[in-house]
PDB file of C-alpha atoms in Angstrom:
ATOM      1  CA  MET A  23      36.342 -84.398 -16.650  1.00 45.00           C
ATOM      2  CA  ASP A  24      38.223 -81.651 -14.961  1.00 65.00           C
ATOM      3  CA  GLY A  25      38.569 -81.069 -11.235  1.00 74.00           C
ATOM      4  CA  LEU A  26      36.951 -78.219  -9.180  1.00 82.00           C
ATOM      5  CA  LEU A  27      40.054 -76.058  -9.448  1.00 79.00           C
ATOM      6  CA  PRO A  28      41.355 -74.598 -12.711  1.00 77.00           C
ATOM      7  CA  ARG A  29      44.418 -76.120 -14.382  1.00 65.00           C
ATOM      8  CA  ALA A  30      46.693 -73.168 -14.931  1.00 58.00           C
ATOM      9  CA  PRO A  31      50.466 -72.912 -15.494  1.00 53.00           C
ATOM     10  CA  THR A  32      50.640 -70.318 -12.569  1.00 51.00           C
ATOM     11  CA  GLY A  33      49.224 -70.427  -9.125  1.00 51.00           C
ATOM     12  CA  ARG A  34      47.371 -67.128  -9.260  1.00 54.00           C
ATOM     13  CA  PRO A  35      44.231 -68.199 -10.972  1.00 66.00           C
ATOM     14  CA  ARG A  36      43.940 -71.282  -8.719  1.00 79.00           C
ATOM     15  CA  ILE A  37      44.455 -69.113  -5.481  1.00 86.00           C
ATOM     16  CA  ALA A  38      41.585 -66.846  -6.729  1.00 86.00           C
ATOM     17  CA  ALA A  39      39.463 -69.960  -7.097  1.00 88.00           C
ATOM     18  CA  VAL A  40      40.240 -71.082  -3.692  1.00 90.00           C
ATOM     19  CA  GLY A  41      39.502 -67.733  -2.210  1.00 92.00           C
ATOM     20  CA  ALA A  42      36.148 -67.483  -4.015  1.00 93.00           C
ATOM     21  CA  ILE A  43      35.104 -70.948  -2.734  1.00 94.00           C
ATOM     22  CA  LEU A  44      35.981 -70.042   0.809  1.00 94.00           C
ATOM     23  CA  VAL A  45      34.047 -66.667   0.760  1.00 96.00           C
ATOM     24  CA  LEU A  46      31.081 -68.641  -0.713  1.00 96.00           C
ATOM     25  CA  CYS A  47      31.164 -71.212   2.068  1.00 96.00           C
ATOM     26  CA  LEU A  48      32.153 -69.154   5.079  1.00 96.00           C
ATOM     27  CA  VAL A  49      30.103 -65.957   4.281  1.00 96.00           C
ATOM     28  CA  ALA A  50      27.513 -66.513   1.507  1.00 96.00           C
ATOM     29  CA  ALA A  51      26.258 -69.877   2.571  1.00 96.00           C
ATOM     30  CA  PRO A  52      25.678 -69.033   6.292  1.00 96.00           C
ATOM     31  CA  THR A  53      23.840 -65.898   5.084  1.00 96.00           C
ATOM     32  CA  MET A  54      21.747 -67.947   2.649  1.00 97.00           C
ATOM     33  CA  SER A  55      20.790 -70.345   5.414  1.00 96.00           C
ATOM     34  CA  LEU A  56      18.776 -67.546   7.045  1.00 95.00           C
ATOM     35  CA  PHE A  57      16.404 -67.319   3.906  1.00 95.00           C
ATOM     36  CA  PRO A  58      14.394 -70.556   4.687  1.00 94.00           C
ATOM     37  CA  ILE A  59      14.094 -69.420   8.294  1.00 93.00           C
ATOM     38  CA  GLY A  60      12.835 -66.108   7.425  1.00 92.00           C
ATOM     39  CA  VAL A  61      10.259 -67.656   4.918  1.00 91.00           C
ATOM     40  CA  TRP A  62       9.051 -70.083   7.616  1.00 89.00           C
ATOM     41  CA  ASN A  63       8.706 -67.264  10.266  1.00 89.00           C
ATOM     42  CA  ILE A  64       6.696 -65.104   7.940  1.00 88.00           C
ATOM     43  CA  SER A  65       4.339 -67.988   6.854  1.00 86.00           C
ATOM     44  CA  HIS A  66       3.826 -68.906  10.456  1.00 82.00           C
ATOM     45  CA  ALA A  67       2.980 -65.335  11.318  1.00 85.00           C
ATOM     46  CA  LEU A  68       0.361 -65.113   8.444  1.00 82.00           C
ATOM     47  CA  PHE A  69      -1.221 -68.381   9.596  1.00 81.00           C
ATOM     48  CA  LEU A  70      -1.496 -67.114  13.110  1.00 77.00           C
ATOM     49  CA  SER A  71      -2.884 -63.876  11.926  1.00 79.00           C
ATOM     50  CA  GLY A  72      -5.543 -65.555   9.892  1.00 73.00           C
ATOM     51  CA  ALA A  73      -4.118 -64.697   6.569  1.00 71.00           C
ATOM     52  CA  GLY A  74      -2.953 -68.218   5.809  1.00 64.00           C
ATOM     53  CA  THR A  75      -3.923 -67.930   2.152  1.00 74.00           C
ATOM     54  CA  TRP A  76      -1.398 -65.134   1.710  1.00 74.00           C
ATOM     55  CA  ALA A  77       1.265 -67.587   2.831  1.00 71.00           C
ATOM     56  CA  LEU A  78       0.801 -69.402  -0.403  1.00 78.00           C
ATOM     57  CA  LEU A  79       2.208 -66.450  -2.310  1.00 80.00           C
ATOM     58  CA  LEU A  80       5.558 -67.095  -0.583  1.00 84.00           C
ATOM     59  CA  ALA A  81       5.998 -70.257  -2.552  1.00 86.00           C
ATOM     60  CA  PRO A  82       7.085 -68.421  -5.805  1.00 90.00           C
ATOM     61  CA  VAL A  83       9.029 -66.027  -3.608  1.00 89.00           C
ATOM     62  CA  ALA A  84      10.925 -68.863  -2.026  1.00 90.00           C
ATOM     63  CA  VAL A  85      11.656 -70.470  -5.476  1.00 93.00           C
ATOM     64  CA  GLY A  86      12.642 -67.160  -6.990  1.00 94.00           C
ATOM     65  CA  GLY A  87      15.030 -66.467  -4.007  1.00 94.00           C
ATOM     66  CA  MET A  88      16.784 -69.779  -4.370  1.00 95.00           C
ATOM     67  CA  LEU A  89      17.274 -69.311  -8.028  1.00 96.00           C
ATOM     68  CA  LEU A  90      18.656 -65.844  -7.519  1.00 96.00           C
ATOM     69  CA  MET A  91      21.114 -67.235  -4.867  1.00 96.00           C
ATOM     70  CA  TRP A  92      22.129 -69.926  -7.160  1.00 96.00           C
ATOM     71  CA  LEU A  93      22.656 -67.452 -10.141  1.00 97.00           C
ATOM     72  CA  LEU A  94      24.710 -65.212  -7.936  1.00 96.00           C
ATOM     73  CA  ALA A  95      26.804 -67.941  -6.596  1.00 96.00           C
ATOM     74  CA  THR A  96      27.321 -69.148 -10.127  1.00 96.00           C
ATOM     75  CA  ARG A  97      28.455 -65.788 -11.402  1.00 95.00           C
ATOM     76  CA  TRP A  98      30.775 -65.411  -8.522  1.00 95.00           C
ATOM     77  CA  LEU A  99      32.461 -68.720  -9.030  1.00 94.00           C
ATOM     78  CA  MET A 100      32.636 -68.144 -12.876  1.00 92.00           C
ATOM     79  CA  GLY A 101      34.399 -64.785 -12.433  1.00 90.00           C
ATOM     80  CA  ALA A 102      37.001 -66.606 -10.185  1.00 89.00           C
ATOM     81  CA  GLY A 103      37.660 -69.307 -12.772  1.00 87.00           C
ATOM     82  CA  VAL A 104      36.208 -72.190 -10.748  1.00 89.00           C
ATOM     83  CA  ASN A 105      35.316 -75.268 -12.776  1.00 87.00           C
ATOM     84  CA  HIS A 106      31.801 -76.818 -12.332  1.00 88.00           C
ATOM     85  CA  THR A 107      30.369 -73.485 -11.378  1.00 93.00           C
ATOM     86  CA  THR A 108      26.733 -74.474 -11.957  1.00 94.00           C
ATOM     87  CA  SER A 109      26.961 -77.739  -9.814  1.00 94.00           C
ATOM     88  CA  THR A 110      29.109 -76.155  -7.262  1.00 94.00           C
ATOM     89  CA  ALA A 111      26.692 -73.344  -6.675  1.00 96.00           C
ATOM     90  CA  ALA A 112      23.835 -75.791  -6.563  1.00 96.00           C
ATOM     91  CA  LEU A 113      25.485 -77.783  -3.960  1.00 96.00           C
ATOM     92  CA  VAL A 114      26.347 -74.680  -1.853  1.00 97.00           C
ATOM     93  CA  VAL A 115      22.810 -73.327  -2.070  1.00 97.00           C
ATOM     94  CA  GLY A 116      21.141 -76.603  -1.667  1.00 96.00           C
ATOM     95  CA  THR A 117      23.039 -77.259   1.493  1.00 97.00           C
ATOM     96  CA  ALA A 118      22.203 -73.762   2.794  1.00 97.00           C
ATOM     97  CA  MET A 119      18.517 -74.591   2.236  1.00 96.00           C
ATOM     98  CA  ALA A 120      18.588 -77.933   3.742  1.00 96.00           C
ATOM     99  CA  VAL A 121      20.569 -77.603   6.966  1.00 96.00           C
ATOM    100  CA  PRO A 122      17.940 -75.279   8.607  1.00 95.00           C
ATOM    101  CA  VAL A 123      15.205 -77.559   7.684  1.00 94.00           C
ATOM    102  CA  ILE A 124      17.007 -80.550   9.147  1.00 94.00           C
ATOM    103  CA  LEU A 125      17.952 -78.710  12.294  1.00 92.00           C
ATOM    104  CA  ALA A 126      14.355 -77.491  12.857  1.00 90.00           C
ATOM    105  CA  LEU A 127      12.500 -80.591  12.055  1.00 90.00           C
ATOM    106  CA  LEU A 128      14.892 -83.724  12.546  1.00 87.00           C
ATOM    107  CA  ALA A 129      17.645 -82.305  14.736  1.00 85.00           C
ATOM    108  CA  PRO A 130      16.180 -79.628  17.156  1.00 86.00           C
ATOM    109  CA  SER A 131      18.400 -80.524  19.896  1.00 83.00           C
ATOM    110  CA  PHE A 132      21.590 -80.074  17.942  1.00 87.00           C
ATOM    111  CA  SER A 133      22.865 -76.743  19.140  1.00 86.00           C
ATOM    112  CA  PRO A 134      26.702 -76.639  19.341  1.00 86.00           C
ATOM    113  CA  LEU A 135      26.474 -72.765  19.866  1.00 88.00           C
ATOM    114  CA  PRO A 136      24.447 -71.171  22.495  1.00 85.00           C
ATOM    115  CA  GLY A 137      21.741 -69.513  20.525  1.00 82.00           C
ATOM    116  CA  ASP A 138      18.442 -70.091  18.351  1.00 88.00           C
ATOM    117  CA  VAL A 139      18.225 -72.145  15.212  1.00 90.00           C
ATOM    118  CA  ALA A 140      19.326 -69.250  12.980  1.00 93.00           C
ATOM    119  CA  LEU A 141      22.749 -68.970  14.551  1.00 94.00           C
ATOM    120  CA  ASN A 142      23.270 -72.760  14.704  1.00 94.00           C
ATOM    121  CA  SER A 143      22.050 -73.062  11.125  1.00 95.00           C
ATOM    122  CA  ALA A 144      24.611 -70.576   9.854  1.00 95.00           C
ATOM    123  CA  ALA A 145      27.508 -72.190  11.798  1.00 95.00           C
ATOM    124  CA  VAL A 146      26.600 -75.814  10.721  1.00 96.00           C
ATOM    125  CA  THR A 147      26.043 -74.624   7.026  1.00 97.00           C
ATOM    126  CA  ALA A 148      29.394 -72.986   7.049  1.00 97.00           C
ATOM    127  CA  LEU A 149      31.116 -76.018   8.470  1.00 96.00           C
ATOM    128  CA  VAL A 150      29.457 -78.593   6.176  1.00 97.00           C
ATOM    129  CA  THR A 151      30.004 -76.529   3.086  1.00 97.00           C
ATOM    130  CA  THR A 152      33.590 -75.872   3.766  1.00 96.00           C
ATOM    131  CA  VAL A 153      34.367 -79.516   4.501  1.00 96.00           C
ATOM    132  CA  ALA A 154      32.341 -80.521   1.362  1.00 95.00           C
ATOM    133  CA  MET A 155      34.277 -78.187  -0.962  1.00 94.00           C
ATOM    134  CA  GLY A 156      37.559 -78.885   0.809  1.00 92.00           C
ATOM    135  CA  VAL A 157      37.037 -82.719  -0.107  1.00 92.00           C
ATOM    136  CA  CYS A 158      36.269 -81.621  -3.659  1.00 89.00           C
ATOM    137  CA  MET A 159      39.482 -79.705  -3.903  1.00 87.00           C
ATOM    138  CA  LEU A 160      41.507 -82.535  -2.404  1.00 85.00           C
ATOM    139  CA  ALA A 161      39.963 -84.934  -4.874  1.00 80.00           C
ATOM    140  CA  PHE A 162      41.440 -82.513  -7.592  1.00 69.00           C
ATOM    141  CA  ARG A 163      44.789 -84.072  -6.687  1.00 63.00           C
ATOM    142  CA  ALA A 164      43.685 -87.540  -7.859  1.00 57.00           C
ATOM    143  CA  ARG A 165      45.415 -88.613 -10.918  1.00 58.00           C
ATOM    144  CA  GLY A 166      43.675 -90.131 -13.963  1.00 58.00           C
ATOM    145  CA  PRO A 167      41.748 -89.099 -16.938  1.00 61.00           C
ATOM    146  CA  TRP A 168      38.479 -88.881 -14.807  1.00 62.00           C
ATOM    147  CA  GLN A 169      37.986 -86.317 -12.104  1.00 67.00           C
ATOM    148  CA  PRO A 170      34.998 -86.679  -9.639  1.00 77.00           C
ATOM    149  CA  GLY A 171      34.090 -82.935  -9.724  1.00 79.00           C
ATOM    150  CA  VAL A 172      31.716 -82.072  -6.959  1.00 89.00           C
ATOM    151  CA  LEU A 173      30.678 -85.644  -6.243  1.00 90.00           C
ATOM    152  CA  PRO A 174      32.818 -86.028  -3.098  1.00 92.00           C
ATOM    153  CA  GLY A 175      31.210 -82.754  -1.779  1.00 93.00           C
ATOM    154  CA  VAL A 176      27.798 -84.192  -2.484  1.00 95.00           C
ATOM    155  CA  ALA A 177      28.708 -87.367  -0.440  1.00 95.00           C
ATOM    156  CA  VAL A 178      29.912 -85.179   2.371  1.00 96.00           C
ATOM    157  CA  VAL A 179      26.764 -83.143   2.574  1.00 96.00           C
ATOM    158  CA  LEU A 180      24.495 -86.226   2.452  1.00 96.00           C
ATOM    159  CA  ALA A 181      26.453 -87.817   5.164  1.00 96.00           C
ATOM    160  CA  ALA A 182      26.277 -84.685   7.344  1.00 95.00           C
ATOM    161  CA  LEU A 183      22.479 -84.423   6.858  1.00 95.00           C
ATOM    162  CA  LEU A 184      22.092 -87.996   8.041  1.00 95.00           C
ATOM    163  CA  VAL A 185      24.499 -87.575  10.930  1.00 95.00           C
ATOM    164  CA  LEU A 186      22.686 -84.515  12.314  1.00 94.00           C
ATOM    165  CA  PRO A 187      19.583 -86.215  13.797  1.00 92.00           C
ATOM    166  CA  LEU A 188      21.945 -88.867  15.407  1.00 92.00           C
ATOM    167  CA  ALA A 189      24.025 -85.952  16.861  1.00 90.00           C
ATOM    168  CA  SER A 190      20.847 -84.165  17.971  1.00 87.00           C
ATOM    169  CA  GLU A 191      19.745 -87.245  19.864  1.00 87.00           C
ATOM    170  CA  HIS A 192      23.067 -87.653  21.556  1.00 85.00           C
ATOM    171  CA  MET A 193      23.073 -83.934  22.586  1.00 84.00           C
ATOM    172  CA  ARG A 194      19.496 -84.286  23.959  1.00 81.00           C
ATOM    173  CA  ASP A 195      20.501 -87.211  26.079  1.00 77.00           C
ATOM    174  CA  LEU A 196      23.676 -85.436  27.238  1.00 79.00           C
ATOM    175  CA  ASN A 197      21.756 -82.310  28.049  1.00 78.00           C
ATOM    176  CA  SER A 198      19.049 -84.415  29.944  1.00 76.00           C
ATOM    177  CA  ASP A 199      21.776 -86.187  31.919  1.00 75.00           C
ATOM    178  CA  GLN A 200      23.387 -82.803  32.960  1.00 80.00           C
ATOM    179  CA  ARG A 201      19.880 -81.493  33.913  1.00 80.00           C
ATOM    180  CA  SER A 202      19.171 -84.390  36.056  1.00 77.00           C
ATOM    181  CA  LEU A 203      22.636 -84.121  37.831  1.00 81.00           C
ATOM    182  CA  ALA A 204      22.006 -80.528  38.374  1.00 84.00           C
ATOM    183  CA  GLN A 205      18.481 -81.111  39.854  1.00 84.00           C
ATOM    184  CA  VAL A 206      19.733 -83.838  42.335  1.00 85.00           C
ATOM    185  CA  GLU A 207      22.827 -82.015  43.367  1.00 83.00           C
ATOM    186  CA  GLY A 208      21.033 -78.521  43.599  1.00 85.00           C
ATOM    187  CA  PHE A 209      17.981 -79.712  45.683  1.00 89.00           C
ATOM    188  CA  THR A 210      18.329 -77.602  48.934  1.00 89.00           C
ATOM    189  CA  ASP A 211      16.361 -80.109  51.119  1.00 91.00           C
ATOM    190  CA  ARG A 212      17.043 -83.555  52.201  1.00 91.00           C
ATOM    191  CA  ILE A 213      16.127 -86.279  49.619  1.00 93.00           C
ATOM    192  CA  ALA A 214      14.107 -89.498  50.276  1.00 92.00           C
ATOM    193  CA  VAL A 215      15.614 -92.531  48.712  1.00 93.00           C
ATOM    194  CA  LEU A 216      13.709 -95.785  47.922  1.00 93.00           C
ATOM    195  CA  ASP A 217      16.006 -98.216  49.401  1.00 92.00           C
ATOM    196  CA  HIS A 218      14.690-101.577  47.902  1.00 91.00           C
ATOM    197  CA  PRO A 219      16.572-104.055  45.518  1.00 90.00           C
ATOM    198  CA  GLU A 220      13.455-104.151  43.212  1.00 89.00           C
ATOM    199  CA  TRP A 221      13.303-100.618  42.347  1.00 91.00           C
ATOM    200  CA  THR A 222      15.858 -98.540  40.401  1.00 90.00           C
ATOM    201  CA  PRO A 223      15.833 -94.694  39.929  1.00 91.00           C
ATOM    202  CA  ILE A 224      15.464 -93.729  36.311  1.00 88.00           C
ATOM    203  CA  HIS A 225      14.462 -89.972  36.141  1.00 88.00           C
ATOM    204  CA  VAL A 226      14.156 -86.879  38.139  1.00 89.00           C
ATOM    205  CA  HIS A 227      12.145 -83.686  37.942  1.00 88.00           C
ATOM    206  CA  GLU A 228      11.645 -80.680  39.899  1.00 88.00           C
ATOM    207  CA  VAL A 229       7.989 -80.220  40.747  1.00 89.00           C
ATOM    208  CA  ARG A 230       5.765 -77.869  42.836  1.00 89.00           C
ATOM    209  CA  GLU A 231       6.096 -80.086  46.009  1.00 89.00           C
ATOM    210  CA  GLY A 232       9.790 -80.574  45.682  1.00 91.00           C
ATOM    211  CA  LEU A 233      11.886 -83.140  43.951  1.00 93.00           C
ATOM    212  CA  ARG A 234      10.355 -86.134  42.033  1.00 92.00           C
ATOM    213  CA  VAL A 235      12.390 -89.058  41.315  1.00 92.00           C
ATOM    214  CA  GLY A 236      10.915 -91.924  39.135  1.00 91.00           C
ATOM    215  CA  TYR A 237      11.705 -95.518  40.048  1.00 92.00           C
ATOM    216  CA  ALA A 238      11.239 -98.530  37.727  1.00 91.00           C
ATOM    217  CA  ARG A 239      10.643-101.947  39.235  1.00 88.00           C
ATOM    218  CA  THR A 240      12.668-104.846  37.977  1.00 83.00           C
ATOM    219  CA  GLY A 241      11.881-108.397  37.757  1.00 70.00           C
ATOM    220  CA  GLU A 242       8.580-110.106  36.749  1.00 66.00           C
ATOM    221  CA  GLU A 243       6.449-107.762  39.060  1.00 70.00           C
ATOM    222  CA  THR A 244       5.258-104.439  37.680  1.00 73.00           C
ATOM    223  CA  GLY A 245       4.797-101.429  39.881  1.00 80.00           C
ATOM    224  CA  ASP A 246       6.678 -98.258  39.020  1.00 89.00           C
ATOM    225  CA  VAL A 247       6.464 -95.573  41.428  1.00 92.00           C
ATOM    226  CA  GLN A 248       7.353 -91.812  41.871  1.00 93.00           C
ATOM    227  CA  VAL A 249       8.986 -90.643  44.981  1.00 94.00           C
ATOM    228  CA  ILE A 250       8.398 -87.020  45.902  1.00 94.00           C
ATOM    229  CA  SER A 251      10.925 -85.496  48.480  1.00 94.00           C
ATOM    230  CA  TRP A 252       8.911 -82.589  49.840  1.00 94.00           C
ATOM    231  CA  SER A 253      10.457 -79.232  50.086  1.00 92.00           C
ATOM    232  CA  GLU A 254      10.767 -77.461  53.535  1.00 90.00           C
ATOM    233  CA  GLU A 255       8.101 -74.926  52.515  1.00 91.00           C
ATOM    234  CA  HIS A 256       5.730 -77.598  51.480  1.00 91.00           C
ATOM    235  CA  ALA A 257       6.411 -79.905  54.433  1.00 91.00           C
ATOM    236  CA  GLU A 258       5.376 -77.101  56.691  1.00 90.00           C
ATOM    237  CA  GLN A 259       1.736 -77.846  55.741  1.00 91.00           C
ATOM    238  CA  GLY A 260       2.006 -81.239  57.348  1.00 89.00           C
ATOM    239  CA  LEU A 261       1.012 -84.773  56.150  1.00 90.00           C
ATOM    240  CA  LEU A 262      -2.648 -83.568  55.804  1.00 91.00           C
ATOM    241  CA  ALA A 263      -1.946 -80.815  53.376  1.00 91.00           C
ATOM    242  CA  GLY A 264      -4.862 -80.500  50.844  1.00 87.00           C
ATOM    243  CA  CYS A 265      -6.949 -83.247  52.641  1.00 90.00           C
ATOM    244  CA  ASP A 266      -9.802 -80.638  52.996  1.00 87.00           C
ATOM    245  CA  PHE A 267     -10.157 -80.304  49.175  1.00 88.00           C
ATOM    246  CA  SER A 268     -13.359 -81.581  47.447  1.00 86.00           C
ATOM    247  CA  GLY A 269     -12.834 -85.114  46.175  1.00 84.00           C
ATOM    248  CA  VAL A 270      -9.830 -85.845  48.421  1.00 89.00           C
ATOM    249  CA  GLU A 271      -9.980 -88.466  51.160  1.00 88.00           C
ATOM    250  CA  CYS A 272      -7.145 -88.947  53.598  1.00 90.00           C
ATOM    251  CA  VAL A 273      -6.714 -91.967  55.902  1.00 89.00           C
ATOM    252  CA  GLU A 274      -4.139 -91.850  58.677  1.00 90.00           C
ATOM    253  CA  GLU A 275      -2.230 -95.012  59.515  1.00 87.00           C
ATOM    254  CA  GLU A 276       0.437 -94.513  62.169  1.00 80.00           C
ATOM    255  CA  ARG A 277       3.130 -92.141  60.655  1.00 80.00           C
ATOM    256  CA  SER A 278       1.668 -92.335  57.137  1.00 88.00           C
ATOM    257  CA  VAL A 279      -1.342 -91.009  55.323  1.00 92.00           C
ATOM    258  CA  LEU A 280      -3.185 -92.804  52.362  1.00 92.00           C
ATOM    259  CA  VAL A 281      -4.576 -90.163  49.966  1.00 92.00           C
ATOM    260  CA  HIS A 282      -7.436 -91.065  47.627  1.00 90.00           C
ATOM    261  CA  ARG A 283      -8.598 -88.694  44.925  1.00 85.00           C
ATOM    262  CA  GLY A 284     -11.600 -88.943  42.967  1.00 75.00           C
ATOM    263  CA  GLY A 285     -14.823 -87.340  42.056  1.00 53.00           C
ATOM    264  CA  PRO A 286     -17.396 -85.531  44.324  1.00 47.00           C
ATOM    265  CA  THR A 287     -17.792 -88.890  46.158  1.00 45.00           C
ATOM    266  CA  VAL A 288     -14.565 -90.499  46.637  1.00 44.00           C
ATOM    267  CA  PRO A 289     -14.860 -94.396  46.747  1.00 48.00           C
ATOM    268  CA  ARG A 290     -13.214 -96.093  49.702  1.00 53.00           C
ATOM    269  CA  GLY A 291     -10.742 -98.789  49.049  1.00 56.00           C
ATOM    270  CA  GLY A 292      -8.617 -99.146  45.691  1.00 73.00           C
ATOM    271  CA  VAL A 293      -5.187 -98.121  45.072  1.00 83.00           C
ATOM    272  CA  PRO A 294      -4.300 -94.863  46.902  1.00 90.00           C
ATOM    273  CA  SER A 295      -3.275 -91.950  44.768  1.00 90.00           C
ATOM    274  CA  GLU A 296      -0.510 -91.107  47.172  1.00 92.00           C
ATOM    275  CA  ILE A 297       1.083 -92.390  50.391  1.00 94.00           C
ATOM    276  CA  ARG A 298       2.666 -89.758  52.508  1.00 94.00           C
ATOM    277  CA  ILE A 299       5.224 -90.773  55.188  1.00 93.00           C
ATOM    278  CA  ARG A 300       7.082 -88.584  57.669  1.00 92.00           C
ATOM    279  CA  LEU A 301      10.793 -89.632  57.623  1.00 91.00           C
ATOM    280  CA  SER A 302      11.853 -87.105  60.414  1.00 89.00           C
ATOM    281  CA  GLU A 303      10.364 -84.273  62.219  1.00 87.00           C
ATOM    282  CA  ASP A 304      10.851 -81.847  59.301  1.00 88.00           C
ATOM    283  CA  VAL A 305      11.079 -84.161  56.352  1.00 91.00           C
ATOM    284  CA  ILE A 306       8.025 -85.585  54.490  1.00 93.00           C
ATOM    285  CA  ALA A 307       8.054 -87.781  51.341  1.00 94.00           C
ATOM    286  CA  SER A 308       5.346 -89.323  49.313  1.00 94.00           C
ATOM    287  CA  VAL A 309       5.022 -92.261  46.969  1.00 94.00           C
ATOM    288  CA  ARG A 310       2.550 -92.196  43.882  1.00 92.00           C
ATOM    289  CA  PRO A 311       1.875 -95.167  41.529  1.00 91.00           C
ATOM    290  CA  ALA A 312       3.341 -94.656  37.872  1.00 87.00           C
ATOM    291  CA  GLY A 313       1.012 -96.953  35.722  1.00 78.00           C
ATOM    292  CA  ALA A 314      -0.640-100.237  36.922  1.00 78.00           C
ATOM    293  CA  THR A 315       0.888-100.253  40.369  1.00 83.00           C
ATOM    294  CA  ARG A 316      -0.938-102.344  43.149  1.00 86.00           C
ATOM    295  CA  GLU A 317      -1.527-101.105  46.509  1.00 87.00           C
ATOM    296  CA  ALA A 318       0.904-103.723  48.016  1.00 88.00           C
ATOM    297  CA  ALA A 319       3.667-102.564  45.798  1.00 89.00           C
ATOM    298  CA  LEU A 320       2.970 -99.023  46.793  1.00 90.00           C
ATOM    299  CA  ARG A 321       2.991 -99.758  50.413  1.00 91.00           C
ATOM    300  CA  THR A 322       6.258-101.674  50.230  1.00 91.00           C
ATOM    301  CA  ALA A 323       7.823 -98.756  48.332  1.00 92.00           C
ATOM    302  CA  ALA A 324       6.556 -96.348  50.985  1.00 91.00           C
ATOM    303  CA  GLY A 325       7.853 -98.548  53.767  1.00 91.00           C
ATOM    304  CA  SER A 326      11.289 -98.690  52.117  1.00 93.00           C
ATOM    305  CA  LEU A 327      11.797 -94.950  52.074  1.00 94.00           C
ATOM    306  CA  ARG A 328      14.774 -93.494  53.981  1.00 93.00           C
ATOM    307  CA  LEU A 329      16.564 -90.303  54.188  1.00 93.00           C
ATOM    308  CA  GLU A 330      19.708 -89.912  51.978  1.00 91.00           C
ATOM    309  CA  HIS A 331      23.015 -90.716  53.543  1.00 89.00           C
ATOM    310  CA  PRO A 332      25.826 -88.075  53.598  1.00 87.00           C
ATOM    311  CA  ASN A 333      27.526 -87.813  50.258  1.00 85.00           C
ATOM    312  CA  GLU A 334      25.006 -90.111  48.533  1.00 87.00           C
ATOM    313  CA  ARG A 335      23.648 -87.590  46.081  1.00 88.00           C
ATOM    314  CA  THR A 336      26.412 -88.251  43.531  1.00 83.00           C
ATOM    315  CA  ASP A 337      25.606 -91.985  43.617  1.00 85.00           C
ATOM    316  CA  LEU A 338      21.843 -91.339  43.268  1.00 87.00           C
ATOM    317  CA  ALA A 339      22.482 -88.833  40.377  1.00 83.00           C
ATOM    318  CA  GLU A 340      24.766 -91.303  38.620  1.00 82.00           C
ATOM    319  CA  ALA A 341      22.190 -94.061  39.079  1.00 83.00           C
ATOM    320  CA  ILE A 342      19.491 -91.961  37.468  1.00 83.00           C
ATOM    321  CA  VAL A 343      21.753 -91.100  34.443  1.00 76.00           C
ATOM    322  CA  SER A 344      22.786 -94.694  33.982  1.00 75.00           C
ATOM    323  CA  GLY A 345      19.200 -95.955  34.301  1.00 63.00           C
TER     324      GLY A 345
END
């Protein structure tokens, strides 16, 4: 069984074969990867417009398009004298069809380039096909009566398709960590910190009221909470903001307010929906239950709130990322 490159007494035919493979991987394959994206966008538009039955007609068009791409790639490689033109073209076309599907369905967060799935599909397809064909050409150097042909390239493509979802998960976590760091560092008002050994910060989100940090309770007791550091604009409304709404009951206790939310008639007692506390003259924070949190735990968390210390935001952000 011959290798991918032709065996010729001069280097000229072999150089032509290498050039044809590079053009197929770096130009044709990225262009072909846009085909399934276009088919998906057209079928999606047809379904949204109520003409979903017409989308079924795209199936033979898609099959015909793939066969045409395979035929053209085969002819291109055959003209350059490449061995195994049929299987090589099938591998390149199959990779160009599979990469956009994997990126869209199983690896949506994998975006090495700033752009949509089309740009990233083209870039990843070019990389995977080039590496796969490069491995095949290196395998051509193997001595022996049997040559692996395109089998090393198939192994490379399968490995890449399996790794893409894992890389997407890693990139999603990395982007989430960077977003958390930016939200903590970029909050323009002072942050309320839950200073208690039983609670650990685990996530952060910007909300309408300000900055919300989620805390998980460690140990045997349950009682996760959310601490909202009010923005200066929201804090100007005071501790009783929204207490005049229907279905809301506020109970003042010293420097804190217990907020109960319910139906038209709010039942007294029970776990408050929120405990608001004034930490300074112009800083207000609130604690909300997250899950099955008892009132005692909510009160303990509210009583453990304090204002951030100078230069503490970096430690808070790193604690959230590591949590």
